[in-house]
Structures are given as C-alpha cells and as structure tokens.
Amino acid sequence: IIGFEVWCNVGERSNVGGCQPCVAGTFSPSPGASACLSCDAGTYAPTSSATQCLQCAVGTHTGGTSCPPCPSGESTLTPGSPSASSCVPLCTGGRFSNSSVNAAGLGLEPCFLCPLGTYQSSPGATSCLLCERGTYSGSNKGAMVCQSCPSGTTLTEGSIMQGECVQACSAGSAGLLGVLNCSLCPVGSFSAIAGSAECTPCPPGESNTGPGSTSCSVYCSQGHFSPTGFEPSCQICPAGTFAPPGGAVTACAVCGIGTFATPGATACLRCEAGKYQNLAQQAACLPCQPGYASPSTGSTACVACSSGFFAGGQSTSECSQCAYSDGFVSTLATASVSCDQCSPGEFAPQGASECVACHGGTFSPSAVGSCIPCGVGEYGEGRG
C-alpha cells in the first residue's frame, strides 16, 4: 500500500504489501531487510527463513543449500571449504601424515611411508603402529599389515625380518619374554598358550596334577576322592574313612581303632565316653555292656567294674560305687551290674565287696555297716 512501510523479521525480506521468507541457500540476519543474502562459498542454509549460514563440515565443500562430500578417499583440511578443489587425498594404507592433519584428525597429502617395523592399515592415519610381538614388517617401508612368524614369536615389538622370530615357550611353560629360559609351570599354576612370560596361579579351590599344565581342575569336594583328586570322577568316602579338606585326595584315609566316621567324613571322630571301638575303618562305636565302662573318649575297650562297683546299663562312662548305704555289696568280684543288700545277721561297710556274718554276741536285723552288740542279759548264738 502506497505510503506504508512493511517491517519484516529476521530471515525474511520485504515484498509488495508484505514479507516473504528467505529461500534455502539465502539468509537475512537483520529485521527490515529488503533482500535476502546468498550464503558465501563454503557455507549453506538448508531450509528457508535462515538468519545465518552454516559452515560446511570437514570433508564437504562449496555450500549453498547443502555441502556435497569430497570423493571417496579425500577430505578437506578445514571446515568451510569453498569448492571441490579444496578436497585433498587422504593418506592411504601403509602411509601417514603428521604435518597435514585436518580438523577431524585425518592425515592428508603429503604423506610418508610407514618406517620399517611398523604398519598402518587405515586410511587417513597420522602415525604408524609397531608390529606386535610374533609379527614383522618385512624389508620394505609402507607395510599395511605385519606378517606372522611361521612359528614361535619375536623378542620385542617392531620386528623387521623373519629372522627375528624365535621359538616360543610351549604352552604349560613360561620364560623371559615368553622365549628365553623356558621352564615348566609348577603345580598350582598354568599357561594356556605358547609364548607366556609367566605362569598364572590356579583359582582358589583348583590345582593340577603335575608341573607343565595348561589348565587347572577343580578339587573333589570335602569328603570325596578320585584317582586324580579332581573333578569330574569324584566319589564319596565310604564309612570308616575320611578325606581331609583342601588338596587333591586320591584315596580316603582309614580311621584307626577308638574312632569312627560316617560316609563323606572329613575327619575321624573319637568314640565318646561309655563306648569303644577295637577295629579300624568302622562307621560307629559300640556301647559298653552292663558291668563295664569307658571313662574317656577314644576307648578301644571297656573296663570291667572293680569290686564294690557296678554298671547297671549300657554305655556307662564310670562304674558306680555300692554306696547307697552300709550293708550293700556288688554281686560279683568284677563286672557287677548291681549291688545287693546283706541278709539279717550279716554286715558290710560301705564299698565292701562281700557280706560278713556277725560274730557271737552281735546281731544285724537288716543291711548295716557293722553288727550291733547284744544288750545286757541278751546273747547271740554263733556267727550270723
């Protein structure tokens, strides 16, 4: 409309009677613009209404509405490259550049061949890698890969010639750098591969049957055994035998006399007081019979109760003294199972082994420790 000025926002331009957005590839950084500006070379605006243009990323160029990539195997040194002529070849495999490195960290021409003893398989490298142990580069610079030793390994990284390959320590052994002064791994350690510099200790609960092992095996569990002492052919120790915990058990040990063990035992148990065992390799102890006792643990025989003592039941640990009161004696000289009361006319002090008849002039009406004298005017006829 004549006489009115239209004030447009950023990213727009004025037009007759209104505003229009800047098209892709152009921009308007300030309000009130009458025209949109084209993006400079090396920048782009991918959508309409742009207020600024973006730099083309490393590896792309030209700009406008987009930045096309450089041809395969090429890149640019910096972002914002104005044309395809800014694209430079990347260093190819076997080559590197530490002087021409772009913002993305890629090496560009001019490039240099990798030195002897090194290699590089990736394009755009800024350095080369040392050949690993067991490989060598060959006599020509610019190796893309290192060649493996036909057998053995090399003493160090960065080897050049096949002649640097030496015989490695075999699996089950180790030595300096994995090649010098090789010796078998001791029992309890292993080396799984050739060229080991040191042997690896077996994990807890594992070991092996001898030196020079390439692996470890699991011990039989407690109370079990096998011909090698290791899984998987373990069997439970039978009754009367045991397998101590820890280590490789190839045979169960036999329990001696005075002890016993149930199947799968890790130690023999001593017979408890009141029991005994006079044979080896037994599953249980035997009870002492009436008239016998065993006062301590681990007994191999029961002892007969002595005179004046008795044991009335099985599994007695100590004989009891005939000490209910005076006038009681054990029924047998040894191995008594009870104490008996003396008859009238007899006496026995506490702990005596036999009853004795009262002398003349004395008497006993029942169990007593000594006979009673007759009163005045009384008498006892004969003994008893």
Tab-separated table of C-alpha atoms in Angstrom:
chain	number	residue	atom	x	y	z
A	1	ILE	CA	0.000	0.000	0.000
A	2	ILE	CA	1.450	3.372	-1.037
A	3	GLY	CA	2.612	5.440	1.890
A	4	PHE	CA	3.140	2.422	4.299
A	5	GLU	CA	6.488	0.718	5.014
A	6	VAL	CA	6.469	-3.003	5.878
A	7	TRP	CA	8.968	-4.003	8.622
A	8	CYS	CA	9.970	-7.711	8.199
A	9	ASN	CA	11.538	-10.056	10.761
A	10	VAL	CA	14.995	-11.651	10.522
A	11	GLY	CA	15.001	-14.496	7.999
A	12	GLU	CA	12.537	-12.566	5.826
A	13	ARG	CA	12.594	-9.855	3.162
A	14	SER	CA	10.044	-7.201	2.355
A	15	ASN	CA	7.824	-7.571	-0.670
A	16	VAL	CA	4.999	-5.547	-2.123
A	17	GLY	CA	2.458	-5.341	0.663
A	18	GLY	CA	4.133	-7.945	2.930
A	19	CYS	CA	7.100	-10.171	3.862
A	20	GLN	CA	8.474	-13.341	2.337
A	21	PRO	CA	10.832	-15.906	3.975
A	22	CYS	CA	14.337	-16.207	2.631
A	23	VAL	CA	14.626	-19.318	0.479
A	24	ALA	CA	17.151	-22.119	1.194
A	25	GLY	CA	20.679	-21.009	0.352
A	26	THR	CA	19.964	-17.431	1.454
A	27	PHE	CA	19.592	-15.653	4.802
A	28	SER	CA	18.601	-12.389	6.438
A	29	PRO	CA	20.444	-11.566	9.676
A	30	SER	CA	18.617	-8.291	10.467
A	31	PRO	CA	14.953	-7.195	10.577
A	32	GLY	CA	13.620	-4.867	7.913
A	33	ALA	CA	15.740	-6.348	5.111
A	34	SER	CA	14.579	-5.641	1.603
A	35	ALA	CA	16.529	-8.590	0.160
A	36	CYS	CA	17.999	-11.911	1.368
A	37	LEU	CA	21.732	-12.516	1.090
A	38	SER	CA	23.246	-15.557	-0.631
A	39	CYS	CA	25.397	-17.872	1.506
A	40	ASP	CA	29.130	-17.405	0.896
A	41	ALA	CA	31.150	-20.216	-0.646
A	42	GLY	CA	31.819	-22.892	1.939
A	43	THR	CA	28.601	-22.158	3.854
A	44	TYR	CA	24.995	-23.262	3.452
A	45	ALA	CA	21.395	-22.737	4.600
A	46	PRO	CA	19.440	-25.975	4.199
A	47	THR	CA	15.985	-24.524	4.970
A	48	SER	CA	14.049	-21.312	4.391
A	49	SER	CA	13.868	-18.388	6.863
A	50	ALA	CA	17.571	-18.736	7.741
A	51	THR	CA	19.107	-15.975	9.829
A	52	GLN	CA	22.664	-17.168	9.162
A	53	CYS	CA	24.544	-19.704	7.067
A	54	LEU	CA	26.381	-22.727	8.492
A	55	GLN	CA	29.957	-23.741	7.679
A	56	CYS	CA	30.436	-26.787	5.521
A	57	ALA	CA	31.870	-29.557	7.692
A	58	VAL	CA	35.318	-31.070	7.186
A	59	GLY	CA	35.135	-33.427	4.217
A	60	THR	CA	32.464	-31.355	2.405
A	61	HIS	CA	32.658	-28.233	0.238
A	62	THR	CA	31.034	-25.430	-1.839
A	63	GLY	CA	27.802	-24.730	0.109
A	64	GLY	CA	24.521	-23.087	-0.896
A	65	THR	CA	21.593	-25.257	0.114
A	66	SER	CA	23.908	-28.159	1.089
A	67	CYS	CA	27.567	-29.212	1.125
A	68	PRO	CA	28.392	-32.233	-1.035
A	69	PRO	CA	31.044	-34.640	0.318
A	70	CYS	CA	34.507	-34.979	-1.120
A	71	PRO	CA	35.101	-38.015	-3.351
A	72	SER	CA	35.893	-41.281	-1.610
A	73	GLY	CA	39.416	-41.305	-0.162
A	74	GLU	CA	39.589	-37.498	0.028
A	75	SER	CA	38.797	-34.831	2.620
A	76	THR	CA	39.317	-31.130	3.258
A	77	LEU	CA	41.897	-29.609	5.540
A	78	THR	CA	39.474	-27.237	7.290
A	79	PRO	CA	35.720	-26.697	7.587
A	80	GLY	CA	34.120	-24.146	5.240
A	81	SER	CA	35.955	-25.245	2.083
A	82	PRO	CA	34.679	-23.192	-0.882
A	83	SER	CA	34.957	-25.730	-3.719
A	84	ALA	CA	35.676	-29.312	-4.757
A	85	SER	CA	39.260	-28.272	-5.443
A	86	SER	CA	39.671	-27.997	-1.652
A	87	CYS	CA	39.408	-31.795	-1.407
A	88	VAL	CA	42.793	-33.465	-0.817
A	89	PRO	CA	43.571	-37.213	-0.906
A	90	LEU	CA	43.793	-38.979	2.454
A	91	CYS	CA	46.932	-40.937	3.263
A	92	THR	CA	46.381	-44.480	2.044
A	93	GLY	CA	47.210	-47.656	3.958
A	94	GLY	CA	50.890	-48.008	4.771
A	95	ARG	CA	51.329	-44.206	4.807
A	96	PHE	CA	50.785	-41.385	7.301
A	97	SER	CA	50.977	-37.633	7.667
A	98	ASN	CA	51.796	-35.749	10.848
A	99	SER	CA	52.148	-32.375	9.116
A	100	SER	CA	48.899	-32.120	7.145
A	101	VAL	CA	46.153	-33.047	9.618
A	102	ASN	CA	42.624	-31.720	9.266
A	103	ALA	CA	40.203	-30.690	11.994
A	104	ALA	CA	38.790	-34.220	12.074
A	105	GLY	CA	42.239	-35.636	12.909
A	106	LEU	CA	42.773	-37.228	9.492
A	107	GLY	CA	46.131	-37.269	7.734
A	108	LEU	CA	46.146	-35.751	4.238
A	109	GLU	CA	48.700	-35.443	1.452
A	110	PRO	CA	51.654	-35.004	1.548
A	111	CYS	CA	52.084	-38.451	3.186
A	112	PHE	CA	55.072	-40.573	4.200
A	113	LEU	CA	55.686	-44.319	4.113
A	114	CYS	CA	55.487	-46.160	7.421
A	115	PRO	CA	59.022	-46.933	8.694
A	116	LEU	CA	60.367	-50.468	8.902
A	117	GLY	CA	58.917	-52.427	11.837
A	118	THR	CA	55.629	-50.524	11.663
A	119	TYR	CA	52.367	-50.730	9.716
A	120	GLN	CA	49.124	-48.867	9.089
A	121	SER	CA	46.007	-50.445	7.622
A	122	SER	CA	43.599	-47.479	7.977
A	123	PRO	CA	43.421	-44.522	5.557
A	124	GLY	CA	43.931	-41.008	6.886
A	125	ALA	CA	46.451	-42.072	9.548
A	126	THR	CA	48.628	-39.584	11.375
A	127	SER	CA	51.052	-42.229	12.673
A	128	CYS	CA	52.044	-45.864	12.188
A	129	LEU	CA	51.785	-48.751	14.647
A	130	LEU	CA	54.573	-51.051	15.814
A	131	CYS	CA	54.308	-54.630	14.594
A	132	GLU	CA	53.073	-56.730	17.505
A	133	ARG	CA	55.218	-59.450	19.064
A	134	GLY	CA	55.150	-62.514	16.856
A	135	THR	CA	54.999	-60.440	13.652
A	136	TYR	CA	57.423	-58.470	11.440
A	137	SER	CA	57.089	-55.805	8.730
A	138	GLY	CA	59.455	-57.091	6.029
A	139	SER	CA	62.296	-55.251	4.369
A	140	ASN	CA	60.166	-52.623	2.581
A	141	LYS	CA	58.682	-49.482	4.116
A	142	GLY	CA	54.972	-48.777	3.864
A	143	ALA	CA	53.567	-52.053	5.283
A	144	MET	CA	49.790	-52.178	5.548
A	145	VAL	CA	49.909	-55.319	7.724
A	146	CYS	CA	52.663	-57.198	9.550
A	147	GLN	CA	53.439	-60.801	8.698
A	148	SER	CA	53.145	-63.525	11.351
A	149	CYS	CA	56.127	-65.637	12.365
A	150	PRO	CA	55.830	-69.127	10.824
A	151	SER	CA	56.409	-70.488	14.345
A	152	GLY	CA	57.380	-69.013	17.664
A	153	THR	CA	57.393	-65.289	18.324
A	154	THR	CA	59.671	-62.251	18.441
A	155	LEU	CA	61.517	-60.867	21.434
A	156	THR	CA	60.003	-57.404	21.116
A	157	GLU	CA	57.509	-55.339	19.157
A	158	GLY	CA	58.629	-53.590	15.986
A	159	SER	CA	60.471	-56.514	14.362
A	160	ILE	CA	61.504	-56.157	10.728
A	161	MET	CA	62.727	-59.518	9.422
A	162	GLN	CA	61.532	-63.124	9.713
A	163	GLY	CA	64.951	-63.966	11.137
A	164	GLU	CA	63.911	-62.186	14.337
A	165	CYS	CA	61.357	-64.936	15.022
A	166	VAL	CA	62.427	-67.318	17.805
A	167	GLN	CA	60.867	-70.440	19.262
A	168	ALA	CA	58.392	-69.528	21.990
A	169	CYS	CA	57.963	-71.273	25.324
A	170	SER	CA	55.420	-74.021	24.815
A	171	ALA	CA	52.025	-73.985	26.500
A	172	GLY	CA	52.440	-75.199	30.076
A	173	SER	CA	55.731	-73.338	30.458
A	174	ALA	CA	56.940	-69.749	30.695
A	175	GLY	CA	60.157	-67.750	30.407
A	176	LEU	CA	61.664	-64.328	29.962
A	177	LEU	CA	59.677	-62.518	27.264
A	178	GLY	CA	57.989	-65.853	26.638
A	179	VAL	CA	61.016	-67.203	24.725
A	180	LEU	CA	64.108	-67.315	26.970
A	181	ASN	CA	64.938	-69.713	29.828
A	182	CYS	CA	61.646	-71.567	29.497
A	183	SER	CA	60.605	-73.749	32.444
A	184	LEU	CA	57.527	-75.795	33.257
A	185	CYS	CA	54.803	-74.122	35.268
A	186	PRO	CA	54.875	-75.537	38.830
A	187	VAL	CA	51.943	-77.414	40.351
A	188	GLY	CA	49.167	-74.948	41.184
A	189	SER	CA	49.796	-72.760	38.118
A	190	PHE	CA	49.420	-72.980	34.338
A	191	SER	CA	49.985	-71.288	30.990
A	192	ALA	CA	47.307	-71.860	28.383
A	193	ILE	CA	49.170	-70.534	25.333
A	194	ALA	CA	52.670	-70.643	23.917
A	195	GLY	CA	54.925	-67.643	24.463
A	196	SER	CA	53.836	-66.916	28.036
A	197	ALA	CA	56.165	-64.751	30.098
A	198	GLU	CA	54.787	-66.082	33.392
A	199	CYS	CA	52.551	-68.823	34.717
A	200	THR	CA	49.087	-67.988	36.017
A	201	PRO	CA	48.132	-69.204	39.512
A	202	CYS	CA	45.139	-71.546	39.658
A	203	PRO	CA	41.976	-70.016	41.145
A	204	PRO	CA	41.065	-70.903	44.761
A	205	GLY	CA	39.786	-74.486	45.030
A	206	GLU	CA	41.622	-75.582	41.884
A	207	SER	CA	45.024	-77.059	41.040
A	208	ASN	CA	46.564	-79.600	38.656
A	209	THR	CA	48.177	-82.998	38.799
A	210	GLY	CA	51.735	-82.023	37.942
A	211	PRO	CA	54.083	-79.375	36.516
A	212	GLY	CA	53.689	-78.171	32.938
A	213	SER	CA	49.888	-77.873	32.989
A	214	THR	CA	47.896	-75.837	30.506
A	215	SER	CA	44.809	-75.577	32.730
A	216	CYS	CA	43.558	-76.118	36.265
A	217	SER	CA	40.982	-78.592	37.584
A	218	VAL	CA	38.538	-78.359	40.478
A	219	TYR	CA	39.390	-80.330	43.610
A	220	CYS	CA	36.985	-83.034	44.740
A	221	SER	CA	34.674	-81.603	47.388
A	222	GLN	CA	35.319	-82.347	51.057
A	223	GLY	CA	34.817	-85.999	51.976
A	224	HIS	CA	35.290	-87.161	48.379
A	225	PHE	CA	38.134	-88.612	46.309
A	226	SER	CA	39.046	-89.626	42.756
A	227	PRO	CA	42.042	-91.295	41.044
A	228	THR	CA	43.428	-87.830	40.269
A	229	GLY	CA	41.952	-85.918	43.197
A	230	PHE	CA	39.953	-83.697	40.840
A	231	GLU	CA	36.517	-83.480	39.251
A	232	PRO	CA	34.651	-84.946	37.445
A	233	SER	CA	35.112	-88.548	38.655
A	234	CYS	CA	34.869	-87.882	42.407
A	235	GLN	CA	33.268	-90.422	44.760
A	236	ILE	CA	32.178	-90.151	48.387
A	237	CYS	CA	34.486	-91.654	51.017
A	238	PRO	CA	32.865	-94.801	52.495
A	239	ALA	CA	32.071	-95.225	56.197
A	240	GLY	CA	35.131	-95.643	58.386
A	241	THR	CA	37.295	-93.457	56.120
A	242	PHE	CA	37.779	-89.740	55.567
A	243	ALA	CA	39.193	-87.155	53.147
A	244	PRO	CA	40.661	-84.034	54.751
A	245	PRO	CA	39.585	-80.678	53.270
A	246	GLY	CA	41.872	-78.939	50.766
A	247	GLY	CA	44.174	-80.500	48.221
A	248	ALA	CA	43.818	-83.381	45.808
A	249	VAL	CA	42.663	-86.552	47.589
A	250	THR	CA	43.315	-89.714	45.553
A	251	ALA	CA	42.337	-92.177	48.320
A	252	CYS	CA	40.417	-91.871	51.568
A	253	ALA	CA	42.350	-92.414	54.814
A	254	VAL	CA	41.267	-95.198	57.187
A	255	CYS	CA	40.041	-94.329	60.683
A	256	GLY	CA	42.005	-96.149	63.416
A	257	ILE	CA	40.754	-98.029	66.479
A	258	GLY	CA	38.918	-95.908	69.008
A	259	THR	CA	37.451	-93.736	66.228
A	260	PHE	CA	34.715	-93.876	63.566
A	261	ALA	CA	33.442	-91.954	60.524
A	262	THR	CA	30.198	-91.790	58.570
A	263	PRO	CA	30.235	-91.635	54.721
A	264	GLY	CA	31.689	-88.411	53.320
A	265	ALA	CA	33.603	-87.538	56.502
A	266	THR	CA	36.442	-85.020	56.534
A	267	ALA	CA	37.894	-86.354	59.821
A	268	CYS	CA	37.523	-89.313	62.181
A	269	LEU	CA	35.609	-88.828	65.429
A	270	ARG	CA	36.719	-90.313	68.745
A	271	CYS	CA	34.350	-92.711	70.459
A	272	GLU	CA	32.505	-90.903	73.232
A	273	ALA	CA	32.847	-91.960	76.848
A	274	GLY	CA	30.795	-95.103	77.507
A	275	LYS	CA	31.564	-96.520	74.062
A	276	TYR	CA	34.521	-98.177	72.354
A	277	GLN	CA	35.803	-99.479	69.010
A	278	ASN	CA	38.514	-102.123	68.786
A	279	LEU	CA	38.536	-102.321	64.961
A	280	ALA	CA	39.714	-99.855	62.320
A	281	GLN	CA	37.572	-98.468	59.490
A	282	GLN	CA	34.251	-98.535	61.329
A	283	ALA	CA	31.081	-96.496	60.875
A	284	ALA	CA	30.150	-96.300	64.580
A	285	CYS	CA	31.332	-97.106	68.108
A	286	LEU	CA	29.969	-99.923	70.277
A	287	PRO	CA	28.294	-99.389	73.682
A	288	CYS	CA	29.923	-100.738	76.825
A	289	GLN	CA	27.825	-103.618	78.182
A	290	PRO	CA	26.394	-103.695	81.735
A	291	GLY	CA	29.183	-104.245	84.281
A	292	TYR	CA	31.689	-102.386	82.076
A	293	ALA	CA	32.574	-98.725	81.494
A	294	SER	CA	34.892	-96.484	79.470
A	295	PRO	CA	35.615	-93.203	81.248
A	296	SER	CA	37.440	-91.404	78.415
A	297	THR	CA	36.876	-90.694	74.704
A	298	GLY	CA	38.613	-92.758	72.035
A	299	SER	CA	38.474	-96.016	74.002
A	300	THR	CA	39.414	-99.260	72.296
A	301	ALA	CA	37.902	-101.449	75.065
A	302	CYS	CA	35.609	-101.160	78.077
A	303	VAL	CA	36.927	-101.848	81.579
A	304	ALA	CA	35.132	-104.223	84.000
A	305	CYS	CA	33.800	-102.554	87.121
A	306	SER	CA	36.054	-103.467	90.068
A	307	SER	CA	34.930	-104.992	93.349
A	308	GLY	CA	32.495	-102.740	95.161
A	309	PHE	CA	31.414	-101.001	91.978
A	310	PHE	CA	28.753	-101.731	89.348
A	311	ALA	CA	27.316	-100.568	85.984
A	312	GLY	CA	23.662	-101.380	85.557
A	313	GLY	CA	23.135	-100.374	81.902
A	314	GLN	CA	24.851	-99.931	78.530
A	315	SER	CA	27.150	-97.051	77.509
A	316	THR	CA	28.299	-96.335	81.070
A	317	SER	CA	31.224	-93.944	81.334
A	318	GLU	CA	32.007	-94.618	85.003
A	319	CYS	CA	31.194	-97.511	87.368
A	320	SER	CA	29.114	-96.535	90.381
A	321	GLN	CA	30.268	-97.392	93.886
A	322	CYS	CA	27.984	-99.559	96.014
A	323	ALA	CA	27.306	-96.597	98.204
A	324	TYR	CA	23.585	-96.467	98.668
A	325	SER	CA	24.345	-97.059	102.367
A	326	ASP	CA	26.118	-99.530	104.569
A	327	GLY	CA	25.113	-103.128	104.083
A	328	PHE	CA	25.212	-103.279	100.262
A	329	VAL	CA	27.817	-105.112	98.174
A	330	SER	CA	28.425	-105.787	94.470
A	331	THR	CA	27.257	-109.185	93.377
A	332	LEU	CA	30.457	-110.180	91.558
A	333	ALA	CA	34.133	-109.706	92.167
A	334	THR	CA	34.297	-107.699	88.883
A	335	ALA	CA	31.857	-106.544	86.201
A	336	SER	CA	28.928	-106.286	88.583
A	337	VAL	CA	25.685	-104.987	87.179
A	338	SER	CA	24.046	-104.235	90.553
A	339	CYS	CA	24.577	-104.139	94.357
A	340	ASP	CA	22.720	-106.480	96.761
A	341	GLN	CA	21.599	-105.966	100.331
A	342	CYS	CA	23.246	-108.084	103.038
A	343	SER	CA	20.924	-110.569	104.793
A	344	PRO	CA	19.973	-110.258	108.506
A	345	GLY	CA	22.865	-111.489	110.614
A	346	GLU	CA	25.396	-110.069	108.099
A	347	PHE	CA	27.097	-106.738	107.695
A	348	ALA	CA	29.201	-104.876	105.091
A	349	PRO	CA	30.853	-101.459	105.402
A	350	GLN	CA	30.172	-99.022	102.543
A	351	GLY	CA	32.112	-100.109	99.421
A	352	ALA	CA	32.724	-103.677	100.651
A	353	SER	CA	32.802	-106.467	98.099
A	354	GLU	CA	31.068	-109.134	100.269
A	355	CYS	CA	28.799	-109.505	103.288
A	356	VAL	CA	30.289	-110.917	106.517
A	357	ALA	CA	28.407	-112.836	109.275
A	358	CYS	CA	28.064	-111.112	112.631
A	359	HIS	CA	30.313	-112.500	115.427
A	360	GLY	CA	28.886	-114.035	118.591
A	361	GLY	CA	27.331	-111.503	120.908
A	362	THR	CA	26.336	-109.265	117.992
A	363	PHE	CA	23.472	-109.165	115.543
A	364	SER	CA	22.110	-107.338	112.475
A	365	PRO	CA	18.381	-107.108	111.768
A	366	SER	CA	18.925	-105.699	108.219
A	367	ALA	CA	21.549	-104.021	105.979
A	368	VAL	CA	24.111	-102.463	108.274
A	369	GLY	CA	27.739	-101.434	108.069
A	370	SER	CA	28.593	-103.211	111.356
A	371	CYS	CA	26.837	-105.657	113.722
A	372	ILE	CA	25.108	-104.392	116.839
A	373	PRO	CA	26.223	-105.726	120.262
A	374	CYS	CA	23.537	-107.638	122.193
A	375	GLY	CA	22.052	-105.818	125.179
A	376	VAL	CA	22.570	-106.703	128.874
A	377	GLY	CA	21.035	-110.074	129.536
A	378	GLU	CA	20.989	-110.973	125.790
A	379	TYR	CA	23.286	-113.084	123.652
A	380	GLY	CA	23.722	-114.123	120.065
A	381	GLU	CA	24.276	-117.757	119.309
A	382	GLY	CA	27.115	-118.465	116.919
A	383	ARG	CA	28.210	-116.489	113.911
A	384	GLY	CA	25.410	-114.901	111.922
